[in-house]
XYZ file of N, CA, C and O in Angstrom:
756
model
N 18.999 -10.341 -3.490
C 18.648 -9.015 -3.234
C 19.664 -8.056 -2.622
O 19.780 -8.681 -1.187
N 19.941 -7.208 -2.727
C 21.107 -6.395 -1.447
C 20.320 -5.070 -1.083
O 18.949 -4.862 -1.227
N 20.643 -4.663 -0.562
C 20.507 -2.857 0.554
C 19.169 -2.085 -0.358
O 18.067 -2.177 -0.060
N 20.258 -2.281 -1.691
C 19.073 -0.700 -1.705
C 17.939 -1.343 -2.935
O 16.681 -0.639 -2.514
N 17.985 -2.111 -2.836
C 16.516 -2.818 -3.425
C 15.556 -3.347 -2.740
O 14.376 -3.407 -3.200
N 16.095 -4.445 -1.803
C 15.597 -4.342 -0.363
C 14.812 -3.355 -0.042
O 13.042 -3.582 0.243
N 15.380 -2.012 -0.217
C 14.909 -1.260 0.312
C 13.351 -0.438 0.289
O 12.567 -0.047 0.137
N 13.935 -0.348 -1.133
C 13.015 0.282 -2.623
C 11.792 -0.823 -2.258
O 10.502 -0.668 -2.490
N 11.834 -2.037 -2.868
C 10.402 -3.722 -1.759
C 10.032 -2.388 -0.715
O 8.787 -3.144 -1.069
N 10.335 -2.646 0.272
C 9.773 -2.217 1.424
C 9.529 -1.326 1.120
O 7.571 -0.653 1.906
N 9.867 -0.173 0.706
C 9.411 0.982 0.372
C 7.246 0.475 -0.550
O 6.555 1.677 0.194
N 7.973 0.492 -1.306
C 6.803 -0.411 -2.474
C 5.379 -1.062 -1.665
O 4.896 -0.271 -1.978
N 5.662 -2.010 -0.964
C 4.916 -2.446 -0.718
C 4.701 -1.384 0.880
O 3.425 -2.054 0.338
N 4.868 -1.570 1.610
C 4.306 -0.306 2.751
C 3.138 1.094 1.584
O 2.486 0.682 2.698
N 3.916 0.866 1.311
C 3.212 2.485 0.333
C 1.963 1.567 -0.395
O 0.998 2.298 -0.503
N 1.660 0.818 -0.885
C 1.062 -0.248 -1.456
C 0.184 0.120 -0.341
O -1.273 -0.603 -0.997
N 0.035 -0.443 0.706
C -0.096 -0.875 1.979
C -1.426 0.187 2.016
O -2.582 -0.195 2.710
N -0.791 1.019 2.536
C -1.671 2.487 2.182
C -2.738 2.785 1.864
O -3.644 2.997 2.167
N -2.967 2.077 0.280
C -4.415 2.225 -0.474
C -5.404 0.763 -0.634
O -6.493 1.014 0.196
N -4.850 -0.367 0.309
C -5.353 -1.251 0.854
C -4.350 -2.091 1.151
O -3.292 -2.925 0.694
N -4.421 -2.445 2.365
C -3.596 -3.171 3.370
C -4.218 -4.711 3.051
O -2.785 -5.313 3.435
N -4.915 -5.209 1.932
C -4.527 -7.155 2.044
C -3.710 -7.216 1.002
O -3.690 -8.634 0.518
N -3.796 -6.629 -0.137
C -3.489 -6.720 -1.472
C -2.134 -6.922 -1.382
O -1.479 -8.212 -2.198
N -1.093 -5.837 -1.119
C 0.261 -6.533 -1.260
C 0.311 -7.106 -0.089
O 1.677 -8.486 -0.433
N -0.119 -7.888 1.682
C -0.029 -9.056 1.722
C -0.100 -10.346 0.991
O 0.580 -10.883 1.323
N -1.109 -10.296 0.594
C -2.039 -11.537 -0.477
C -0.490 -11.664 -1.512
O -0.198 -12.570 -1.433
N 0.045 -10.884 -1.716
C 0.752 -10.667 -2.887
C 1.888 -10.894 -2.113
O 2.360 -12.087 -3.505
N 2.802 -11.010 -1.996
C 3.923 -10.929 -0.512
C 4.026 -12.765 -0.512
O 4.184 -13.830 -1.069
N 2.589 -12.686 0.395
C 2.417 -13.930 0.452
C 2.440 -15.212 -0.872
O 2.535 -16.449 -0.750
N 1.255 -15.290 -1.931
C 1.704 -15.761 -2.812
C 2.878 -15.982 -3.634
O 3.212 -16.593 -3.426
N 3.482 -14.330 -3.570
C 4.771 -14.602 -4.495
C 5.563 -15.839 -3.586
O 6.741 -16.754 -3.615
N 5.968 -15.872 -2.594
C 6.455 -15.786 -1.435
C 6.770 -17.360 -1.587
O 7.360 -18.590 -0.942
N 5.320 -18.312 -1.083
C 4.974 -19.600 -1.359
C 5.351 -19.906 -2.923
O 5.685 -21.308 -1.998
N 4.937 -19.676 -3.712
C 5.482 -20.182 -5.122
C 6.602 -19.736 -6.148
O 6.431 -20.424 -6.876
N 7.380 -18.822 -5.171
C 8.367 -18.866 -6.398
C 9.829 -18.078 -4.807
O 9.255 -18.214 -3.752
N 11.061 -18.068 -5.673
C 11.833 -17.597 -4.692
C 12.056 -15.899 -5.361
O 13.501 -15.511 -4.530
N 11.371 -14.671 -5.726
C 11.522 -13.813 -6.255
C 11.758 -12.720 -4.614
O 12.091 -12.059 -4.366
N 11.238 -13.090 -3.287
C 11.086 -13.098 -1.993
C 10.953 -14.738 -1.001
O 10.171 -14.930 -1.619
N 11.874 -13.988 -0.195
C 12.183 -15.220 0.618
C 11.730 -14.294 2.283
O 12.463 -13.472 2.534
N 10.895 -15.173 2.916
C 10.267 -14.530 4.082
C 11.227 -14.771 5.104
O 10.956 -16.278 5.298
N 11.885 -14.229 6.395
C 11.959 -14.830 7.354
C 11.251 -15.034 8.823
O 10.211 -14.488 8.246
N 11.577 -16.327 9.431
C 10.772 -16.336 10.620
C 10.345 -14.628 11.395
O 12.096 -14.098 11.533
N 9.680 -14.626 12.031
C 8.057 -14.804 11.599
C 7.511 -14.510 10.407
O 6.021 -14.872 10.378
N 8.247 -13.980 9.945
C 7.261 -13.533 8.164
C 7.003 -14.573 7.452
O 5.842 -14.321 6.508
N 7.985 -15.707 7.179
C 7.639 -16.381 6.138
C 5.798 -16.928 6.655
O 5.770 -17.942 6.151
N 5.213 -16.806 7.932
C 3.921 -17.570 8.207
C 2.879 -17.299 7.362
O 2.097 -17.541 7.216
N 3.448 -15.458 6.491
C 2.261 -15.440 5.771
C 2.484 -16.270 4.590
O 1.188 -16.710 3.450
N 3.113 -17.547 4.178
C 3.514 -18.633 3.066
C 1.837 -19.580 3.955
O 1.930 -20.344 2.469
N 1.657 -19.448 5.171
C 0.307 -20.559 5.299
C -0.348 -20.583 4.223
O -0.965 -19.459 4.181
N -1.470 -21.789 3.848
C -2.402 -21.248 3.144
C -3.484 -20.886 4.366
O -4.530 -20.188 3.391
N -3.435 -21.102 5.722
C -4.799 -20.377 6.702
C -4.215 -18.601 6.249
O -5.484 -18.399 6.339
N -3.295 -18.405 6.641
C -2.943 -16.999 6.170
C -3.327 -17.041 4.632
O -4.269 -15.343 4.703
N -3.029 -17.094 3.637
C -3.108 -16.980 2.462
C -4.810 -16.374 2.086
O -5.781 -16.192 1.939
N -5.901 -17.949 2.301
C -6.767 -17.923 2.926
C -7.528 -16.792 3.366
O -8.364 -16.233 3.138
N -7.006 -16.255 4.942
C -7.840 -15.487 5.036
C -7.503 -13.804 4.180
O -8.726 -13.384 4.337
N -6.124 -14.227 3.668
C -5.981 -12.797 3.052
C -7.260 -12.936 1.421
O -7.585 -11.249 1.581
N -7.523 -13.503 1.460
C -8.165 -13.741 0.007
C -9.630 -13.306 -0.128
O -9.518 -12.299 -0.556
N -9.804 -13.453 1.850
C -11.728 -12.964 2.342
C -11.245 -11.427 2.831
O -12.591 -11.167 2.135
N -10.292 -11.590 2.999
C -10.117 -9.438 3.810
C -10.289 -8.408 2.655
O -10.166 -7.191 2.449
N -9.457 -9.492 1.454
C -9.115 -8.769 0.233
C -10.305 -8.740 -0.666
O -10.687 -7.372 -1.203
N -11.328 -9.680 -0.718
C -12.187 -9.237 -1.291
C -13.360 -8.603 -0.425
O -14.268 -7.565 -0.550
N -13.041 -8.624 0.464
C -14.342 -7.983 1.701
C -14.066 -6.190 1.713
O -14.890 -5.266 1.548
N -12.034 -6.060 1.594
C -12.138 -4.253 1.358
C -12.168 -4.137 0.173
O -13.024 -2.832 0.066
N -12.429 -4.914 -0.443
C -12.470 -4.448 -2.640
C -14.188 -3.685 -2.549
O -14.125 -3.231 -2.689
N -14.912 -4.768 -1.804
C -16.084 -4.544 -2.302
C -16.950 -3.037 -1.333
O -17.796 -2.556 -1.088
N -16.255 -3.390 0.332
C -17.129 -2.558 0.944
C -16.700 -1.313 0.205
O -17.121 -0.114 0.932
N -15.363 -1.033 -0.367
C -14.668 0.084 -0.452
C -15.672 0.654 -1.684
O -15.457 2.096 -1.710
N -16.607 -0.163 -2.220
C -16.847 0.739 -3.461
C -18.912 1.159 -3.261
O -19.365 1.344 -3.491
N -19.169 0.645 -1.806
C -20.327 0.552 -1.253
C -20.028 2.290 -0.444
O -19.824 2.829 0.032
N -21.312 3.567 -1.329
C -21.111 4.477 -1.009
C -21.994 4.138 0.925
O -22.087 3.641 1.332
N -21.500 5.317 1.790
C -21.210 5.232 3.649
C -20.591 4.427 3.565
O -19.618 4.205 4.674
N -20.490 2.447 3.159
C -19.822 1.755 3.287
C -17.862 1.842 3.808
O -17.089 1.985 4.726
N -18.094 2.867 2.166
C -16.448 2.899 2.132
C -15.337 3.470 2.900
O -14.574 4.122 3.756
N -16.352 4.774 3.974
C -16.017 5.748 4.776
C -15.860 4.492 5.882
O -15.084 5.146 6.957
N -16.792 4.111 6.441
C -16.800 3.156 7.292
C -15.216 2.277 7.464
O -14.320 2.144 8.437
N -15.326 2.047 6.333
C -13.982 1.103 6.376
C -12.901 2.179 5.758
O -11.962 1.583 6.576
N -12.922 3.503 6.199
C -11.022 3.191 5.658
C -11.000 4.389 6.885
O -10.167 3.626 7.174
N -11.753 4.393 7.865
C -12.103 4.807 9.551
C -11.075 3.671 9.749
O -10.296 3.869 10.291
N -12.112 2.452 9.827
C -11.725 1.066 10.288
C -10.240 0.982 9.553
O -8.936 -0.162 10.306
N -9.868 0.944 8.803
C -8.518 0.982 7.521
C -7.426 2.002 8.288
O -6.122 1.609 8.250
N -7.917 2.800 9.297
C -6.963 3.797 9.478
C -6.137 3.149 10.526
O -5.082 3.153 11.302
N -6.218 1.901 11.650
C -4.836 1.621 11.746
C -4.906 0.509 10.901
O -4.061 0.110 11.379
N -5.607 -0.583 10.207
C -5.276 -1.487 9.733
C -4.062 -0.931 8.679
O -3.046 -1.894 7.909
N -3.801 -0.332 7.667
C -3.467 -0.112 6.909
C -1.425 0.185 7.275
O -1.099 -0.478 6.666
N -1.644 1.195 8.275
C -0.489 1.622 8.590
C 0.256 -0.360 8.893
O 1.559 -0.774 9.034
N -0.324 -1.076 9.947
C 0.074 -2.408 10.971
C 0.396 -3.263 9.151
O 1.531 -3.822 9.525
N -0.581 -2.877 7.959
C -0.148 -3.990 7.215
C 1.221 -3.592 6.826
O 2.307 -4.248 6.065
N 1.697 -2.778 5.997
C 2.932 -1.997 6.162
C 3.765 -1.866 7.043
O 4.900 -2.388 6.489
N 3.788 -1.797 8.152
C 4.736 -2.329 9.141
C 5.032 -3.844 8.580
O 6.916 -4.030 8.842
N 4.109 -4.830 8.773
C 4.461 -5.904 8.617
C 5.573 -6.406 7.360
O 6.700 -7.140 7.795
N 4.730 -5.515 6.149
C 4.995 -5.840 5.166
C 6.854 -4.682 4.633
O 7.598 -5.470 3.992
N 7.004 -4.157 5.736
C 8.324 -3.482 5.484
C 9.608 -4.182 6.037
O 10.738 -4.624 6.136
N 9.025 -4.813 7.144
C 9.682 -5.485 8.380
C 10.321 -6.711 7.533
O 11.291 -7.361 7.389
N 8.785 -7.279 6.950
C 9.504 -9.173 6.305
C 10.098 -8.822 4.857
O 10.791 -10.132 4.408
N 10.119 -7.672 4.058
C 10.683 -7.340 3.023
C 11.992 -7.148 3.067
O 12.564 -6.736 2.188
N 12.175 -6.658 4.473
C 13.723 -5.840 4.038
C 14.688 -7.019 5.240
O 15.663 -6.601 6.077
N 14.159 -8.231 5.383
C 14.974 -9.305 6.154
C 16.379 -9.936 5.864
O 17.377 -10.050 6.863
N 16.839 -8.976 4.544
C 18.303 -9.513 4.126
C 19.036 -8.310 4.582
O 20.138 -8.230 4.290
N 18.488 -7.284 4.656
C 19.664 -6.832 5.360
C 19.624 -6.111 6.672
O 18.805 -5.840 7.543
N 20.318 -6.561 7.139
C 21.191 -6.600 8.360
C 21.049 -5.449 10.090
O 20.826 -5.231 11.054
N 21.006 -4.889 9.276
C 22.222 -2.778 9.457
C 20.655 -2.590 10.059
O 20.911 -1.668 10.965
N 19.696 -2.870 9.713
C 17.922 -1.972 10.100
C 17.282 -3.038 11.209
O 17.330 -3.839 11.121
N 17.492 -3.002 12.577
C 16.291 -3.290 13.259
C 15.282 -3.146 13.175
O 14.296 -2.948 12.748
N 15.048 -4.349 13.547
C 13.174 -4.959 12.990
C 12.376 -3.264 13.443
O 11.159 -3.692 13.059
N 12.458 -3.221 14.958
C 11.371 -2.061 15.746
C 11.400 -0.856 13.813
O 10.596 -0.331 14.128
N 12.713 -0.325 13.993
C 13.136 0.492 13.012
C 12.183 0.446 11.421
O 11.448 1.298 10.933
N 11.927 -0.953 10.666
C 11.367 -1.301 9.840
C 9.879 -1.160 10.107
O 9.506 -0.945 9.111
N 9.423 -1.321 11.380
C 8.342 -1.932 11.159
C 8.113 -0.618 11.205
O 7.025 -0.183 10.825
N 8.478 0.478 12.069
C 8.572 1.647 12.101
C 8.088 2.601 11.206
O 7.080 3.534 10.925
N 9.090 1.887 10.220
C 9.276 3.368 9.246
C 8.604 2.612 7.936
O 7.425 3.432 7.155
N 7.539 1.548 8.061
C 6.694 0.832 7.366
C 5.193 1.825 7.814
O 4.170 1.916 6.817
N 5.203 1.403 8.877
C 3.842 2.523 9.399
C 3.489 3.359 9.237
O 2.779 3.921 8.386
N 5.052 4.631 8.942
C 5.298 5.661 8.539
C 4.375 5.690 7.294
O 3.695 6.382 6.693
N 5.213 5.210 6.637
C 4.710 5.304 4.874
C 3.103 5.237 4.228
O 3.323 5.680 3.896
N 3.153 3.395 5.092
C 1.754 3.482 4.709
C 0.826 4.098 5.052
O -0.500 4.413 4.781
N 0.863 4.411 6.577
C 0.300 5.794 7.548
C -0.044 6.873 6.821
O -1.348 7.008 6.306
N 1.075 7.710 5.788
C 1.434 9.189 5.556
C 0.288 8.417 3.600
O -0.232 9.077 3.903
N -0.022 7.064 3.157
C 0.095 6.754 2.060
C -1.982 7.146 2.266
O -2.608 7.618 1.783
N -1.712 6.088 3.662
C -3.564 5.957 3.959
C -3.823 7.471 4.077
O -5.062 7.823 4.021
N -3.431 8.407 4.815
C -4.072 9.836 5.436
C -4.321 10.838 4.014
O -5.196 11.001 4.062
N -3.171 10.294 3.376
C -3.290 11.537 2.520
C -4.262 10.989 0.898
O -5.044 12.205 1.162
N -4.866 9.933 1.499
C -5.531 8.951 -0.044
C -7.164 9.191 1.243
O -8.390 9.273 0.531
N -7.462 9.085 2.267
C -8.469 9.791 2.628
C -8.949 9.944 3.910
O -10.330 10.969 3.937
N -8.211 11.249 4.235
C -7.939 12.598 4.535
C -7.775 14.239 3.563
O -8.870 14.587 3.786
N -7.284 13.773 2.442
C -7.210 14.515 1.265
C -8.009 14.132 0.025
O -9.292 14.902 -0.954
N -7.679 13.425 -0.425
C -7.948 12.959 -2.118
C -9.545 11.871 -2.196
O -10.227 12.609 -2.954
N -9.588 11.730 -0.851
C -11.184 10.910 -1.357
C -12.511 12.024 -0.965
O -12.880 11.990 -2.155
N -11.871 13.168 0.047
C -13.238 13.510 0.269
C -13.404 14.794 -0.392
O -14.378 15.312 -1.432
N -11.667 15.052 -1.540
C -11.984 16.310 -2.503
C -12.613 15.865 -4.227
O -13.986 16.226 -4.336
N -12.470 14.043 -3.903
C -13.278 13.437 -5.140
C -15.277 14.045 -4.450
O -16.132 14.019 -4.962
N -15.172 13.491 -3.707
C -16.554 12.943 -3.154
C -17.512 14.479 -3.173
O -18.180 14.147 -3.912
N -16.520 15.733 -3.149
C -16.991 16.267 -2.773
C -17.812 17.252 -4.327
O -18.167 17.878 -4.499
N -16.905 17.334 -4.920
C -16.376 17.877 -6.355
C -17.050 16.510 -7.617
O -17.828 17.424 -8.445
N -17.329 15.335 -7.305
C -18.277 14.991 -7.628
C -20.220 14.268 -7.716
O -20.171 13.457 -8.034
N -20.097 14.460 -5.946
C -20.875 14.359 -6.010
C -20.418 12.583 -4.883
O -21.595 11.890 -5.355
N -19.491 12.129 -4.995
C -19.385 10.413 -4.847
C -19.771 9.681 -6.091
O -18.867 8.600 -5.897
N -19.951 10.788 -7.229
C -20.002 9.665 -9.032
C -18.362 9.140 -8.879
O -18.694 7.377 -9.446
N -16.993 9.509 -8.603
C -15.916 9.036 -8.478
C -15.261 8.178 -7.530
O -13.738 7.155 -7.870
N -16.205 8.301 -6.777
C -15.405 6.558 -5.251
C -15.526 5.704 -6.139
O -14.659 5.110 -5.647
N -16.312 4.945 -7.099
C -16.401 4.011 -7.131
C -15.278 3.254 -8.512
O -13.937 2.892 -8.228
N -14.727 4.367 -9.031
C -13.876 4.281 -10.426
C -12.488 5.052 -9.529
O -11.106 3.948 -9.818
N -11.941 5.751 -8.124
C -11.141 5.566 -8.039
C -11.223 4.688 -6.623
O -9.321 4.697 -6.856
N -11.360 4.319 -6.676
C -11.484 2.455 -5.317
C -11.301 1.406 -6.004
O -9.873 1.672 -6.184
N -11.450 1.357 -7.525
C -10.729 0.508 -8.089
C -9.138 0.887 -8.911
O -8.731 0.410 -9.204
N -9.085 2.595 -9.138
C -7.908 2.351 -9.611
C -6.750 2.367 -8.425
O -5.906 1.976 -8.268
N -7.206 2.626 -6.953
C -6.356 2.381 -5.853
C -6.323 0.650 -5.940
O -4.901 0.725 -5.781
N -7.166 0.123 -6.130
C -7.130 -1.195 -6.032
C -5.757 -1.342 -7.695
O -5.214 -2.539 -6.527
N -5.801 -1.624 -8.643
C -5.301 -1.261 -9.343
C -3.911 -0.891 -9.349
O -2.683 -2.057 -9.534
N -3.581 0.343 -8.968
C -2.392 1.027 -8.126
C -1.506 -0.767 -7.264
O -0.247 -0.324 -7.196
N -2.371 -0.414 -6.202
C -1.805 -1.396 -4.922
C -1.628 -2.891 -6.330
O -0.048 -3.079 -5.173
N -2.044 -3.036 -6.837
C -1.348 -4.316 -7.167
C -0.218 -4.877 -7.858
O 0.312 -4.610 -7.919
N -0.158 -3.485 -8.629
C 0.889 -3.147 -9.746
C 2.333 -2.718 -8.792
O 3.354 -3.462 -9.013
N 1.872 -1.946 -8.076
C 2.566 -2.182 -7.573
C 3.529 -2.206 -6.832
O 5.027 -3.039 -6.401
N 2.365 -3.662 -5.467
C 3.444 -4.719 -4.897
C 4.012 -5.383 -5.934
O 4.540 -5.994 -5.249
N 3.468 -6.248 -6.976
C 4.042 -6.761 -8.275
C 5.745 -6.127 -8.382
O 6.471 -7.121 -8.325
N 5.503 -4.898 -8.967
C 7.128 -4.724 -8.877
C 7.908 -4.267 -8.391
O 8.820 -4.321 -8.526
N 7.156 -3.686 -7.128
C 8.317 -3.753 -5.843
C 8.817 -5.347 -5.863
O 10.343 -5.004 -5.481
N 8.186 -6.604 -5.270
C 8.703 -7.914 -5.545
C 10.294 -8.348 -6.699
O 10.908 -8.188 -6.445
N 8.772 -7.640 -7.804
C 10.232 -8.175 -9.417
C 10.595 -7.150 -9.565
O 11.749 -7.594 -9.764
N 10.876 -5.832 -9.966
C 11.507 -5.052 -10.125
C 11.228 -4.256 -8.994
O 11.805 -3.235 -10.029
N 12.261 -4.038 -8.456
C 12.303 -2.798 -7.166
C 12.982 -1.329 -7.669
O 12.153 -0.639 -7.242
N 13.443 -1.425 -8.947
C 14.142 0.476 -9.063
C 13.211 0.648 -9.253
O 13.025 1.763 -9.363
N 11.825 0.327 -10.488
C 11.089 1.103 -10.820
C 9.662 1.361 -10.114
O 9.159 2.247 -9.783
N 10.846 0.871 -8.549
C 9.630 1.778 -7.683
C 10.071 3.725 -7.035
O 9.082 4.489 -6.447
N 11.483 3.137 -7.042
C 11.888 4.357 -7.095
C 11.359 5.882 -8.303
O 11.273 6.467 -8.255
N 11.421 4.807 -9.364
C 11.207 6.507 -10.490
C 9.287 6.284 -10.310
O 8.797 7.322 -10.262
N 8.145 5.429 -9.525
C 7.166 5.473 -9.208
C 7.426 6.666 -7.631
O 6.046 7.392 -8.103
N 8.274 6.766 -7.222
C 8.274 7.512 -6.066
C 8.399 8.612 -6.367
O 7.633 10.016 -5.929
N 9.502 8.859 -7.627
C 9.389 10.273 -8.505
C 8.594 10.669 -8.904
O 8.232 11.916 -9.116
N 7.734 10.299 -9.398
C 6.552 9.935 -10.217
C 5.410 11.098 -9.074
O 5.090 12.234 -9.186
N 5.523 10.279 -8.384
C 4.109 10.135 -7.399
C 4.533 12.015 -6.884
O 3.907 12.500 -6.312
N 5.806 12.062 -5.960
C 5.880 12.745 -5.625
C 5.831 14.351 -6.330
O 5.336 15.019 -5.801
N 6.944 14.336 -7.827
C 6.581 15.450 -8.235
C 4.875 15.943 -8.958
O 5.137 17.262 -8.698
N 4.294 15.274 -8.908
C 2.797 14.623 -8.913
C 2.092 15.785 -7.432
O 1.694 16.297 -7.789
N 2.625 15.209 -6.411
C 2.196 15.768 -5.878
C 2.595 17.134 -5.456
O 2.055 19.123 -5.283
N 3.925 17.153 -5.620
C 4.599 19.148 -5.132
C 3.395 19.506 -6.486
O 3.317 21.052 -5.819
N 3.706 19.394 -7.206
C 2.929 19.646 -8.259
C 1.147 20.627 -8.165
O 1.200 21.761 -8.873
N 1.164 19.898 -8.180
C -0.663 19.908 -7.091
C -0.261 20.456 -6.437
O -1.174 21.934 -6.060
N 0.489 21.018 -5.261
C 0.907 21.751 -4.503
C 0.497 23.534 -4.392
O 0.257 23.997 -4.043
N 1.628 23.132 -5.859
C 1.685 24.736 -6.319
C 0.833 25.009 -7.093
O 0.131 26.356 -6.839
N 0.043 24.772 -8.224
C -1.217 24.260 -8.675
C -1.752 25.169 -7.555
O -2.338 25.881 -7.476
N -2.228 24.644 -6.047
C -3.433 24.883 -5.493
C -3.097 26.285 -4.617
O -3.774 26.943 -4.798
N -2.144 26.295 -4.835
C -1.669 26.899 -3.794
C -1.119 28.545 -4.184
O -1.397 29.651 -4.732
N -1.067 28.634 -6.456
C -1.054 29.393 -7.206
C -2.263 29.858 -7.440
O -3.230 31.231 -7.562
N -3.378 28.924 -6.952
C -5.082 29.429 -6.959
C -5.540 29.791 -6.471
O -5.876 30.939 -6.210
N -5.248 29.704 -4.437
C -5.655 30.143 -3.855
C -4.857 31.386 -4.243
O -5.693 32.750 -3.264
N -3.847 31.931 -4.621
C -3.207 33.469 -4.412
C -3.954 34.568 -5.537
O -4.204 35.279 -4.589
N -3.715 33.109 -6.376
C -4.629 34.259 -7.087
C -6.931 34.604 -6.998
O -7.060 35.670 -7.537
N -7.167 34.152 -5.819
C -8.881 34.099 -5.651
C -8.642 35.382 -4.799
O -8.219 36.126 -3.996
């Protein structure tokens, strides 16, 4: 894996962790254990342990169901405010181990920032807006969509990292378009 591919993998995995902390960790652990698509250097190779994989399966299931229950999903998001950025930091650092020019602290901080940013947009802007506009009816479908996006983005980030660049471009473009529409709507009101 080259430098650009490694950075795209790291970005995709840490962004995915901003949506769901455990799905990308579990995907990296399983792919690292059973394939050569990603090679985790020490200490990150401990993710490939059966104990860690088992714990990640349990944590993924807990987060999956907690995020689907009204009121519990808000408590879950509050708790995940601390967990998701850490997961992003771990994933960024673990997946950039082939990049010798990046200091591990820089990699962890970059992952914290990426996952924390995605989580903040999700939990402070998107989810409250969905709850307010739909009376909470859109929360379960939104949560399922987040889990699907986290899963697909994690797999794509490991297997075809160049597609992460396309996903980033589309996501940023949609966000800018949304801000533009919102500012125009406020300006005309």
